[in-house]
Amino acid sequence: MTSLKTLLQDTYARQMSVFIVVGLVLTALVPLGSGALSGGSPVLALAAALLPLLLALALIAAPRTTAADKQAETRSPERLGAALLLYLSPVLLLNAVYPLVSPAMAGVDIGGVPMTFVVLASSVTVPWLAQAACLPIYRVLGDVMAGKNAGEITRRFAQFWPGIFVQSLPLVAVFAIPLWLMTGWSWTAIAHYAGLCVLHLLFVQSLVLANVNNRRGLWAIAWSGYAASLFLAPTVWWLPPVVGTLTQIVAMGSGLRHLGVTEHLGARVFTADLGRGLLMGAVLWADKYILFLVTGGAFEVVAVFAAMLPAVIAYNFYFVHLAPGVDRALDNLHRDIATAPMVALRGSSGRLVRVLDRSVVLTGAIAALLTLSVSLIVTGLDPETTRLTVAAALASWAFMTLTLLNYELDFIGEKVTPQIVGGIHLAVCALAFAGGAQLIAGSLHAGSYLLLGAADFVLIAVAWTLYKRHWSQPEYTLFWRHATTW
């Protein structure tokens, strides 16, 4: 209660908390008013969706942290908006292209399985796989990222990437074997699925360099090449990730001369990173993969992916717009720990906590408003999937918020707790989808998402308490964690 009281003392955080509560409560009520909202025309539901959408866009366009952070911000709102759009290019491009190419894919059979199912299986696997497979690369780049020397970062990346890619390959089997056991697909279909995962593994690891160097344009070029290949040759299953990877390899330029296979992480460290990435990534991505396993891909794909969009947009907004402000506040605290008197240290510590709290609740508010808007839009356009969309959207908000809190705990050095939280989420997820929880709210797995979302709201309460405990006095937490490593 103390951690919540401290948050609500900040006027801005309190306002964002109201947006969160109102957005989530109204979203939960959407199925009750679905008939009245949809009726014979979607106009009423679509009109109702406009207000929360505009509010979310207003918060995105003018995020607030602190006055000091505003003064430090050198980029205009237009450039920040462009950066967010570039970062969201995979979401925007693939959601536009996939509906257009699905009919062509559906006409192709791979070992007795429609190509659409094989591609869908890969699509729900890769985000989770990428969370684990890219973590070791960030580890080896960690000590050169602070210097922001693009040449040095590229050299280190080129030295370690081939070895880490080879080390990551067994991870594909971790996903392919359960898929084979649950679906009974032929070896041909499983081999194509595994091949797609391997190529996407190469692709997502190649994107780390653009992400670390903050080259949003290069990131967007990769996904534009991917989407264009998918649009022009939808049945050439291997082409999109290959084209996307080539855009990143070409951009490495002279750094390619450092490519080698001798550099790699030790097995123990590498395995620990994979496990950490799998458990932390499970919160945001495991539900889609497990849902595919239990249904064989026969679920309402559009409804589930639409429900996920608000969380994905808000999560990306945090890292594009808000994370730089958090980093600046943290750098100021580190500087004051080393040089400033205690009075100044308390001030920079308080500013950091305020920036963090505001960033978390602002992200949650944007996601809640977009969740309400998407739920209303689906109610107007496809009322039969309203219950599933609302349940999945509410659960996705919880996934995003819990992932963000886990990230903040991991950021301050609390490595074990986020993995425990991820493990609990994964266990509940498996039970919810495999145990027939859909009976709670009818068909289409709405009940499974309600059960999983409810469990994650409990985990959010736990994670929030731990987050406030560790970040309430970050100067002491950071100092003692550093001291114990001497």
Tab-separated table of C-alpha atoms in Angstrom:
chain	number	residue	atom	x	y	z
A	1	MET	CA	0.000	0.000	0.000
A	2	THR	CA	2.879	2.362	0.758
A	3	SER	CA	4.274	1.944	-2.763
A	4	LEU	CA	0.858	2.745	-4.261
A	5	LYS	CA	0.378	5.740	-1.970
A	6	THR	CA	3.741	7.158	-3.024
A	7	LEU	CA	2.774	6.849	-6.678
A	8	LEU	CA	-0.573	8.585	-6.216
A	9	GLN	CA	1.077	11.579	-4.534
A	10	ASP	CA	2.362	12.587	-7.973
A	11	THR	CA	-0.420	14.427	-9.810
A	12	TYR	CA	0.646	13.277	-13.258
A	13	ALA	CA	1.030	9.640	-12.178
A	14	ARG	CA	-2.372	9.838	-10.505
A	15	GLN	CA	-3.967	11.088	-13.723
A	16	MET	CA	-2.386	8.270	-15.709
A	17	SER	CA	-3.582	5.766	-13.120
A	18	VAL	CA	-7.135	7.027	-13.636
A	19	PHE	CA	-6.769	6.454	-17.385
A	20	ILE	CA	-5.583	2.912	-16.674
A	21	VAL	CA	-8.466	2.043	-14.356
A	22	VAL	CA	-11.158	3.650	-16.517
A	23	GLY	CA	-9.743	2.160	-19.726
A	24	LEU	CA	-9.561	-1.364	-18.348
A	25	VAL	CA	-12.963	-1.251	-16.611
A	26	LEU	CA	-14.713	0.077	-19.719
A	27	THR	CA	-12.954	-2.560	-21.840
A	28	ALA	CA	-14.251	-5.285	-19.528
A	29	LEU	CA	-17.785	-3.912	-19.982
A	30	VAL	CA	-17.633	-3.892	-23.791
A	31	PRO	CA	-19.041	-7.447	-24.208
A	32	LEU	CA	-22.083	-6.473	-22.119
A	33	GLY	CA	-22.895	-3.627	-24.487
A	34	SER	CA	-21.773	-5.384	-27.655
A	35	GLY	CA	-25.301	-5.812	-29.003
A	36	ALA	CA	-26.250	-2.190	-28.478
A	37	LEU	CA	-22.941	-0.910	-29.834
A	38	SER	CA	-22.909	-3.033	-32.976
A	39	GLY	CA	-26.638	-3.321	-33.733
A	40	GLY	CA	-27.159	-3.331	-37.433
A	41	SER	CA	-24.305	-0.902	-38.066
A	42	PRO	CA	-20.753	-0.555	-36.762
A	43	VAL	CA	-20.919	3.254	-36.752
A	44	LEU	CA	-21.745	3.634	-33.049
A	45	ALA	CA	-18.953	1.317	-31.875
A	46	LEU	CA	-16.427	2.911	-34.232
A	47	ALA	CA	-17.429	6.394	-33.074
A	48	ALA	CA	-17.053	5.320	-29.432
A	49	ALA	CA	-13.587	3.966	-30.229
A	50	LEU	CA	-12.454	7.371	-31.470
A	51	LEU	CA	-12.218	9.137	-28.078
A	52	PRO	CA	-9.844	6.671	-26.328
A	53	LEU	CA	-7.810	6.477	-29.532
A	54	LEU	CA	-7.387	10.263	-29.660
A	55	LEU	CA	-6.499	10.369	-25.952
A	56	ALA	CA	-3.849	7.690	-26.477
A	57	LEU	CA	-2.413	9.565	-29.447
A	58	ALA	CA	-2.317	12.771	-27.395
A	59	LEU	CA	-0.325	11.007	-24.664
A	60	ILE	CA	2.027	9.556	-27.261
A	61	ALA	CA	2.537	12.953	-28.893
A	62	ALA	CA	3.231	14.806	-25.643
A	63	PRO	CA	4.717	12.449	-23.028
A	64	ARG	CA	5.716	14.076	-19.744
A	65	THR	CA	8.452	13.018	-17.362
A	66	THR	CA	10.123	15.955	-15.582
A	67	ALA	CA	10.975	19.536	-16.468
A	68	ALA	CA	14.661	18.670	-16.473
A	69	ASP	CA	14.086	15.831	-18.847
A	70	LYS	CA	12.134	18.084	-21.184
A	71	GLN	CA	15.013	20.535	-21.273
A	72	ALA	CA	17.415	17.699	-22.086
A	73	GLU	CA	15.262	16.499	-24.946
A	74	THR	CA	16.729	17.710	-28.231
A	75	ARG	CA	14.474	15.895	-30.652
A	76	SER	CA	11.234	17.429	-31.851
A	77	PRO	CA	7.870	15.668	-31.379
A	78	GLU	CA	7.816	15.072	-35.140
A	79	ARG	CA	11.147	13.234	-35.045
A	80	LEU	CA	10.032	11.228	-32.025
A	81	GLY	CA	6.841	10.282	-33.846
A	82	ALA	CA	8.816	9.265	-36.914
A	83	ALA	CA	11.149	7.170	-34.737
A	84	LEU	CA	8.166	5.353	-33.217
A	85	LEU	CA	6.656	4.681	-36.649
A	86	LEU	CA	9.978	3.321	-37.908
A	87	TYR	CA	10.300	1.118	-34.832
A	88	LEU	CA	6.742	-0.156	-35.374
A	89	SER	CA	7.407	-0.902	-39.051
A	90	PRO	CA	7.205	-4.696	-38.598
A	91	VAL	CA	3.781	-4.381	-36.966
A	92	LEU	CA	2.472	-1.942	-39.571
A	93	LEU	CA	3.918	-3.658	-42.640
A	94	LEU	CA	3.163	-7.260	-41.747
A	95	ASN	CA	-0.400	-6.530	-40.655
A	96	ALA	CA	-0.934	-4.874	-44.035
A	97	VAL	CA	0.728	-7.593	-46.137
A	98	TYR	CA	-0.307	-10.863	-44.497
A	99	PRO	CA	-4.061	-10.550	-45.262
A	100	LEU	CA	-3.189	-9.929	-48.921
A	101	VAL	CA	-0.920	-12.951	-49.332
A	102	SER	CA	-2.774	-15.476	-47.144
A	103	PRO	CA	-4.968	-16.772	-50.001
A	104	ALA	CA	-1.874	-17.572	-52.087
A	105	MET	CA	-0.247	-19.346	-49.134
A	106	ALA	CA	-3.397	-21.321	-48.388
A	107	GLY	CA	-3.187	-22.903	-51.832
A	108	VAL	CA	0.245	-24.408	-51.108
A	109	ASP	CA	0.552	-27.709	-49.271
A	110	ILE	CA	3.695	-28.542	-47.264
A	111	GLY	CA	3.798	-32.155	-46.179
A	112	GLY	CA	0.042	-32.265	-45.741
A	113	VAL	CA	-0.139	-28.931	-43.891
A	114	PRO	CA	-1.310	-25.660	-45.488
A	115	MET	CA	1.535	-23.198	-45.837
A	116	THR	CA	-0.461	-20.608	-43.890
A	117	PHE	CA	-0.292	-22.844	-40.804
A	118	VAL	CA	3.462	-23.371	-41.150
A	119	VAL	CA	4.075	-19.630	-41.510
A	120	LEU	CA	1.698	-18.869	-38.630
A	121	ALA	CA	3.522	-21.367	-36.409
A	122	SER	CA	6.791	-19.615	-37.174
A	123	SER	CA	5.231	-16.197	-36.566
A	124	VAL	CA	4.059	-17.099	-33.048
A	125	THR	CA	7.401	-18.734	-32.237
A	126	VAL	CA	9.959	-16.192	-33.424
A	127	PRO	CA	9.214	-13.301	-31.006
A	128	TRP	CA	9.680	-15.594	-28.011
A	129	LEU	CA	12.692	-17.313	-29.554
A	130	ALA	CA	14.233	-13.933	-30.405
A	131	GLN	CA	13.965	-12.737	-26.799
A	132	ALA	CA	16.266	-15.571	-25.754
A	133	ALA	CA	18.552	-15.778	-28.802
A	134	CYS	CA	19.419	-12.061	-28.851
A	135	LEU	CA	20.209	-11.715	-25.155
A	136	PRO	CA	23.741	-13.226	-25.464
A	137	ILE	CA	24.566	-10.691	-28.200
A	138	TYR	CA	23.533	-7.805	-25.978
A	139	ARG	CA	25.777	-9.272	-23.284
A	140	VAL	CA	28.893	-9.236	-25.485
A	141	LEU	CA	28.095	-5.702	-26.668
A	142	GLY	CA	27.400	-4.411	-23.164
A	143	ASP	CA	30.800	-2.898	-22.415
A	144	VAL	CA	31.087	-1.109	-25.799
A	145	MET	CA	27.502	0.166	-26.017
A	146	ALA	CA	28.121	2.909	-23.456
A	147	GLY	CA	30.777	4.510	-25.666
A	148	LYS	CA	28.329	4.731	-28.593
A	149	ASN	CA	31.172	4.106	-31.035
A	150	ALA	CA	29.397	2.540	-34.013
A	151	GLY	CA	32.620	1.165	-35.485
A	152	GLU	CA	33.640	-0.558	-32.258
A	153	ILE	CA	30.127	-1.946	-31.752
A	154	THR	CA	30.073	-3.317	-35.317
A	155	ARG	CA	33.490	-4.927	-34.871
A	156	ARG	CA	32.472	-6.681	-31.653
A	157	PHE	CA	29.150	-7.760	-33.165
A	158	ALA	CA	30.864	-9.214	-36.260
A	159	GLN	CA	33.334	-11.140	-34.108
A	160	PHE	CA	30.703	-12.830	-31.944
A	161	TRP	CA	27.567	-13.076	-34.115
A	162	PRO	CA	28.453	-16.213	-36.153
A	163	GLY	CA	29.480	-18.165	-33.056
A	164	ILE	CA	26.423	-17.104	-31.061
A	165	PHE	CA	24.144	-17.964	-34.001
A	166	VAL	CA	25.552	-21.496	-34.098
A	167	GLN	CA	25.206	-21.781	-30.308
A	168	SER	CA	21.556	-20.669	-30.585
A	169	LEU	CA	20.487	-23.302	-33.128
A	170	PRO	CA	19.495	-25.964	-30.546
A	171	LEU	CA	16.920	-23.481	-29.302
A	172	VAL	CA	14.867	-24.169	-32.444
A	173	ALA	CA	14.424	-27.777	-31.305
A	174	VAL	CA	13.006	-26.523	-27.994
A	175	PHE	CA	10.071	-25.148	-29.968
A	176	ALA	CA	9.911	-27.660	-32.831
A	177	ILE	CA	9.639	-30.815	-30.702
A	178	PRO	CA	6.522	-29.733	-28.728
A	179	LEU	CA	4.932	-28.582	-31.993
A	180	TRP	CA	5.549	-31.984	-33.583
A	181	LEU	CA	4.240	-33.857	-30.537
A	182	MET	CA	1.102	-31.728	-30.186
A	183	THR	CA	0.124	-31.375	-33.844
A	184	GLY	CA	1.358	-34.629	-35.371
A	185	TRP	CA	2.646	-32.773	-38.406
A	186	SER	CA	4.699	-34.675	-40.952
A	187	TRP	CA	8.493	-34.501	-40.924
A	188	THR	CA	8.337	-32.373	-44.086
A	189	ALA	CA	6.112	-29.774	-42.436
A	190	ILE	CA	8.219	-29.746	-39.243
A	191	ALA	CA	11.405	-29.396	-41.299
A	192	HIS	CA	9.971	-26.365	-43.101
A	193	TYR	CA	8.880	-24.881	-39.771
A	194	ALA	CA	12.350	-25.451	-38.286
A	195	GLY	CA	13.974	-23.973	-41.397
A	196	LEU	CA	11.808	-20.868	-41.117
A	197	CYS	CA	12.725	-20.517	-37.446
A	198	VAL	CA	16.456	-20.837	-38.230
A	199	LEU	CA	16.280	-18.164	-40.938
A	200	HIS	CA	14.287	-15.878	-38.683
A	201	LEU	CA	16.778	-16.510	-35.893
A	202	LEU	CA	19.519	-15.255	-38.208
A	203	PHE	CA	17.356	-12.288	-39.187
A	204	VAL	CA	16.426	-11.128	-35.686
A	205	GLN	CA	20.026	-11.441	-34.488
A	206	SER	CA	21.167	-9.331	-37.442
A	207	LEU	CA	18.764	-6.590	-36.293
A	208	VAL	CA	20.543	-6.197	-32.948
A	209	LEU	CA	23.202	-3.998	-34.542
A	210	ALA	CA	20.653	-1.517	-35.932
A	211	ASN	CA	18.853	-1.485	-32.598
A	212	VAL	CA	22.003	-0.870	-30.536
A	213	ASN	CA	23.203	1.872	-32.881
A	214	ASN	CA	19.715	3.429	-32.802
A	215	ARG	CA	19.450	3.257	-36.598
A	216	ARG	CA	15.666	3.238	-36.915
A	217	GLY	CA	15.845	3.808	-40.662
A	218	LEU	CA	17.979	0.699	-41.155
A	219	TRP	CA	15.569	-1.239	-38.940
A	220	ALA	CA	12.667	-0.118	-41.144
A	221	ILE	CA	14.599	-0.967	-44.330
A	222	ALA	CA	15.049	-4.536	-43.069
A	223	TRP	CA	11.332	-4.963	-42.413
A	224	SER	CA	10.410	-3.220	-45.672
A	225	GLY	CA	12.562	-5.717	-47.567
A	226	TYR	CA	10.958	-8.533	-45.601
A	227	ALA	CA	7.415	-7.291	-46.341
A	228	ALA	CA	8.166	-6.609	-50.016
A	229	SER	CA	9.534	-10.138	-50.498
A	230	LEU	CA	6.485	-11.583	-48.781
A	231	PHE	CA	4.168	-9.547	-51.002
A	232	LEU	CA	5.962	-10.299	-54.282
A	233	ALA	CA	6.670	-13.991	-53.669
A	234	PRO	CA	4.370	-15.192	-50.875
A	235	THR	CA	4.955	-18.880	-51.545
A	236	VAL	CA	8.766	-18.662	-51.487
A	237	TRP	CA	8.819	-19.317	-47.744
A	238	TRP	CA	12.541	-18.750	-47.181
A	239	LEU	CA	12.892	-15.419	-49.041
A	240	PRO	CA	11.629	-12.738	-46.582
A	241	PRO	CA	14.050	-13.453	-43.688
A	242	VAL	CA	16.939	-13.866	-46.147
A	243	VAL	CA	16.267	-10.482	-47.784
A	244	GLY	CA	15.859	-8.835	-44.376
A	245	THR	CA	19.176	-10.301	-43.169
A	246	LEU	CA	21.004	-9.210	-46.313
A	247	THR	CA	19.972	-5.581	-45.755
A	248	GLN	CA	21.715	-5.687	-42.366
A	249	ILE	CA	24.810	-7.504	-43.631
A	250	VAL	CA	25.298	-4.982	-46.445
A	251	ALA	CA	24.925	-2.124	-43.937
A	252	MET	CA	27.811	-3.529	-41.867
A	253	GLY	CA	30.185	-2.405	-44.641
A	254	SER	CA	33.846	-2.657	-43.682
A	255	GLY	CA	32.847	-4.296	-40.404
A	256	LEU	CA	32.319	-7.537	-42.339
A	257	ARG	CA	36.062	-8.139	-42.353
A	258	HIS	CA	35.833	-8.928	-38.642
A	259	LEU	CA	33.394	-11.807	-39.165
A	260	GLY	CA	34.688	-15.002	-37.629
A	261	VAL	CA	33.588	-18.191	-35.924
A	262	THR	CA	36.150	-18.436	-33.139
A	263	GLU	CA	34.559	-15.976	-30.684
A	264	HIS	CA	31.688	-17.258	-28.574
A	265	LEU	CA	30.329	-17.189	-25.044
A	266	GLY	CA	31.096	-19.898	-22.527
A	267	ALA	CA	28.475	-22.646	-22.406
A	268	ARG	CA	27.431	-21.862	-18.839
A	269	VAL	CA	26.964	-18.128	-19.427
A	270	PHE	CA	25.269	-18.717	-22.774
A	271	THR	CA	22.818	-21.260	-21.340
A	272	ALA	CA	22.016	-18.937	-18.446
A	273	ASP	CA	21.230	-16.125	-20.887
A	274	LEU	CA	18.994	-18.363	-22.985
A	275	GLY	CA	17.078	-19.499	-19.920
A	276	ARG	CA	16.728	-15.941	-18.692
A	277	GLY	CA	15.507	-14.784	-22.099
A	278	LEU	CA	13.012	-17.635	-22.440
A	279	LEU	CA	11.485	-17.044	-19.005
A	280	MET	CA	11.310	-13.254	-19.297
A	281	GLY	CA	10.067	-13.423	-22.898
A	282	ALA	CA	7.388	-15.949	-21.957
A	283	VAL	CA	5.281	-13.246	-20.282
A	284	LEU	CA	4.644	-11.349	-23.505
A	285	TRP	CA	4.839	-14.124	-26.101
A	286	ALA	CA	4.187	-17.628	-24.697
A	287	ASP	CA	0.384	-17.470	-24.931
A	288	LYS	CA	0.353	-17.278	-28.742
A	289	TYR	CA	2.709	-20.261	-29.115
A	290	ILE	CA	0.817	-22.385	-26.574
A	291	LEU	CA	-2.525	-21.439	-28.122
A	292	PHE	CA	-1.194	-22.672	-31.465
A	293	LEU	CA	-0.092	-25.952	-29.882
A	294	VAL	CA	-3.470	-26.732	-28.327
A	295	THR	CA	-5.491	-25.722	-31.396
A	296	GLY	CA	-3.146	-26.795	-34.186
A	297	GLY	CA	-3.422	-23.243	-35.488
A	298	ALA	CA	-7.214	-23.309	-35.724
A	299	PHE	CA	-7.961	-20.230	-33.630
A	300	GLU	CA	-9.269	-16.734	-34.347
A	301	VAL	CA	-5.948	-15.319	-35.531
A	302	VAL	CA	-7.220	-11.845	-36.394
A	303	ALA	CA	-8.915	-11.395	-33.025
A	304	VAL	CA	-5.872	-12.542	-31.025
A	305	PHE	CA	-3.413	-10.427	-33.002
A	306	ALA	CA	-5.698	-7.375	-32.890
A	307	ALA	CA	-5.957	-7.787	-29.121
A	308	MET	CA	-2.165	-7.856	-28.861
A	309	LEU	CA	-1.589	-4.633	-30.845
A	310	PRO	CA	-2.217	-2.097	-28.026
A	311	ALA	CA	0.321	-3.816	-25.765
A	312	VAL	CA	2.917	-4.049	-28.550
A	313	ILE	CA	2.491	-0.385	-29.516
A	314	ALA	CA	2.736	0.813	-25.902
A	315	TYR	CA	5.739	-1.421	-25.194
A	316	ASN	CA	7.594	-0.062	-28.226
A	317	PHE	CA	6.582	3.486	-27.276
A	318	TYR	CA	8.311	2.995	-23.934
A	319	PHE	CA	11.625	2.020	-25.486
A	320	VAL	CA	11.562	4.704	-28.195
A	321	HIS	CA	10.213	7.681	-26.223
A	322	LEU	CA	10.662	7.016	-22.519
A	323	ALA	CA	13.680	4.756	-22.038
A	324	PRO	CA	16.130	7.495	-23.182
A	325	GLY	CA	14.802	9.784	-20.426
A	326	VAL	CA	15.228	7.002	-17.864
A	327	ASP	CA	18.797	6.465	-19.083
A	328	ARG	CA	19.581	10.185	-18.731
A	329	ALA	CA	18.186	10.285	-15.202
A	330	LEU	CA	20.191	7.181	-14.316
A	331	ASP	CA	23.383	8.695	-15.789
A	332	ASN	CA	22.811	11.817	-13.675
A	333	LEU	CA	22.456	9.661	-10.571
A	334	HIS	CA	25.664	7.762	-11.351
A	335	ARG	CA	27.475	11.069	-11.819
A	336	ASP	CA	26.172	12.428	-8.519
A	337	ILE	CA	27.091	9.223	-6.682
A	338	ALA	CA	30.668	9.800	-7.790
A	339	THR	CA	30.974	13.561	-7.394
A	340	ALA	CA	28.030	15.317	-5.716
A	341	PRO	CA	27.191	15.965	-2.031
A	342	MET	CA	24.396	14.033	-0.330
A	343	VAL	CA	21.804	16.787	-0.889
A	344	ALA	CA	22.321	16.684	-4.656
A	345	LEU	CA	22.312	12.888	-4.565
A	346	ARG	CA	18.884	12.809	-2.947
A	347	GLY	CA	17.583	15.186	-5.601
A	348	SER	CA	18.838	13.145	-8.559
A	349	SER	CA	17.579	9.965	-6.891
A	350	GLY	CA	14.104	11.445	-6.495
A	351	ARG	CA	14.079	12.609	-10.108
A	352	LEU	CA	15.044	9.136	-11.327
A	353	VAL	CA	12.258	7.488	-9.314
A	354	ARG	CA	9.742	10.045	-10.608
A	355	VAL	CA	10.804	9.508	-14.221
A	356	LEU	CA	10.567	5.737	-13.810
A	357	ASP	CA	7.157	5.791	-12.131
A	358	ARG	CA	5.740	8.203	-14.677
A	359	SER	CA	7.159	6.182	-17.550
A	360	VAL	CA	5.573	2.959	-16.289
A	361	VAL	CA	2.112	4.412	-15.636
A	362	LEU	CA	2.145	6.464	-18.853
A	363	THR	CA	2.895	3.311	-20.849
A	364	GLY	CA	0.117	1.502	-18.996
A	365	ALA	CA	-2.322	4.350	-19.672
A	366	ILE	CA	-1.594	4.380	-23.410
A	367	ALA	CA	-2.013	0.604	-23.581
A	368	ALA	CA	-5.299	0.746	-21.613
A	369	LEU	CA	-6.788	3.436	-23.865
A	370	LEU	CA	-5.724	1.597	-27.029
A	371	THR	CA	-7.115	-1.636	-25.562
A	372	LEU	CA	-10.506	0.016	-25.129
A	373	SER	CA	-10.364	1.453	-28.635
A	374	VAL	CA	-9.433	-1.867	-30.292
A	375	SER	CA	-12.137	-3.714	-28.333
A	376	LEU	CA	-14.764	-1.245	-29.550
A	377	ILE	CA	-13.533	-1.450	-33.142
A	378	VAL	CA	-13.714	-5.260	-33.113
A	379	THR	CA	-17.175	-5.085	-31.569
A	380	GLY	CA	-18.329	-2.940	-34.452
A	381	LEU	CA	-16.673	-4.928	-37.238
A	382	ASP	CA	-16.814	-8.501	-35.925
A	383	PRO	CA	-19.089	-8.759	-32.857
A	384	GLU	CA	-18.850	-12.564	-32.767
A	385	THR	CA	-15.232	-12.351	-31.601
A	386	THR	CA	-15.832	-9.607	-29.019
A	387	ARG	CA	-15.450	-11.825	-25.946
A	388	LEU	CA	-12.195	-13.345	-27.163
A	389	THR	CA	-10.787	-9.968	-28.228
A	390	VAL	CA	-11.655	-8.281	-24.942
A	391	ALA	CA	-10.303	-11.147	-22.838
A	392	ALA	CA	-7.092	-11.360	-24.880
A	393	ALA	CA	-6.669	-7.568	-24.915
A	394	LEU	CA	-7.029	-7.267	-21.142
A	395	ALA	CA	-4.620	-10.151	-20.668
A	396	SER	CA	-2.169	-8.582	-23.136
A	397	TRP	CA	-2.238	-5.352	-21.130
A	398	ALA	CA	-1.256	-7.397	-18.089
A	399	PHE	CA	1.479	-9.194	-20.101
A	400	MET	CA	2.955	-5.861	-21.202
A	401	THR	CA	2.840	-4.270	-17.763
A	402	LEU	CA	4.344	-7.315	-16.067
A	403	THR	CA	7.085	-7.495	-18.703
A	404	LEU	CA	7.900	-3.816	-18.170
A	405	LEU	CA	8.129	-4.269	-14.394
A	406	ASN	CA	10.300	-7.342	-14.905
A	407	TYR	CA	12.540	-5.271	-17.150
A	408	GLU	CA	12.907	-2.581	-14.490
A	409	LEU	CA	13.754	-5.206	-11.851
A	410	ASP	CA	16.308	-6.799	-14.171
A	411	PHE	CA	17.696	-3.346	-15.001
A	412	ILE	CA	18.563	-2.602	-11.372
A	413	GLY	CA	20.244	-5.984	-10.993
A	414	GLU	CA	17.429	-8.134	-9.573
A	415	LYS	CA	17.984	-10.996	-12.040
A	416	VAL	CA	16.291	-13.943	-10.317
A	417	THR	CA	12.868	-12.458	-9.526
A	418	PRO	CA	11.893	-11.698	-13.167
A	419	GLN	CA	12.750	-15.280	-14.100
A	420	ILE	CA	10.602	-16.648	-11.279
A	421	VAL	CA	7.719	-14.412	-12.368
A	422	GLY	CA	8.183	-15.558	-15.981
A	423	GLY	CA	8.211	-19.199	-14.893
A	424	ILE	CA	4.982	-18.791	-12.926
A	425	HIS	CA	3.336	-17.051	-15.884
A	426	LEU	CA	4.441	-19.841	-18.228
A	427	ALA	CA	3.070	-22.539	-15.926
A	428	VAL	CA	-0.290	-20.773	-15.555
A	429	CYS	CA	-0.381	-20.184	-19.319
A	430	ALA	CA	0.074	-23.892	-20.062
A	431	LEU	CA	-2.608	-24.850	-17.534
A	432	ALA	CA	-5.040	-22.191	-18.746
A	433	PHE	CA	-4.943	-23.214	-22.399
A	434	ALA	CA	-4.530	-26.951	-21.939
A	435	GLY	CA	-6.979	-27.289	-19.053
A	436	GLY	CA	-10.184	-26.212	-20.735
A	437	ALA	CA	-10.415	-22.842	-18.986
A	438	GLN	CA	-12.274	-21.545	-22.021
A	439	LEU	CA	-15.426	-22.938	-20.408
A	440	ILE	CA	-15.354	-19.978	-18.008
A	441	ALA	CA	-16.439	-17.587	-20.733
A	442	GLY	CA	-17.673	-19.830	-23.498
A	443	SER	CA	-15.739	-20.907	-26.555
A	444	LEU	CA	-12.737	-19.539	-28.451
A	445	HIS	CA	-10.417	-19.588	-25.408
A	446	ALA	CA	-11.715	-16.339	-23.950
A	447	GLY	CA	-11.791	-18.009	-20.528
A	448	SER	CA	-8.182	-19.093	-20.890
A	449	TYR	CA	-7.139	-15.489	-21.393
A	450	LEU	CA	-9.319	-14.353	-18.485
A	451	LEU	CA	-7.697	-16.878	-16.172
A	452	LEU	CA	-4.193	-16.033	-17.343
A	453	GLY	CA	-4.880	-12.306	-17.145
A	454	ALA	CA	-6.234	-12.637	-13.610
A	455	ALA	CA	-3.105	-14.515	-12.537
A	456	ASP	CA	-0.910	-11.849	-14.127
A	457	PHE	CA	-2.730	-9.060	-12.304
A	458	VAL	CA	-1.715	-10.773	-9.066
A	459	LEU	CA	1.853	-11.049	-10.366
A	460	ILE	CA	1.759	-7.356	-11.290
A	461	ALA	CA	0.899	-6.484	-7.689
A	462	VAL	CA	3.869	-8.554	-6.478
A	463	ALA	CA	6.225	-7.170	-9.140
A	464	TRP	CA	5.129	-3.587	-8.440
A	465	THR	CA	5.847	-3.999	-4.726
A	466	LEU	CA	9.298	-5.409	-5.478
A	467	TYR	CA	9.933	-2.715	-8.091
A	468	LYS	CA	9.168	0.052	-5.577
A	469	ARG	CA	11.264	-1.655	-2.909
A	470	HIS	CA	14.352	-1.807	-5.147
A	471	TRP	CA	13.881	1.575	-6.821
A	472	SER	CA	12.729	3.589	-3.780
A	473	GLN	CA	16.373	4.490	-3.027
A	474	PRO	CA	18.239	3.591	-6.219
A	475	GLU	CA	21.476	5.240	-5.078
A	476	TYR	CA	21.849	2.673	-2.289
A	477	THR	CA	20.684	-0.275	-4.366
A	478	LEU	CA	23.052	0.551	-7.215
A	479	PHE	CA	25.975	1.266	-4.879
A	480	TRP	CA	25.685	-1.953	-2.892
A	481	ARG	CA	25.159	-4.119	-5.963
A	482	HIS	CA	28.306	-2.596	-7.431
A	483	ALA	CA	30.203	-2.936	-4.133
A	484	THR	CA	29.445	-6.645	-3.803
A	485	THR	CA	31.021	-7.293	-7.216
A	486	TRP	CA	34.422	-5.918	-6.123
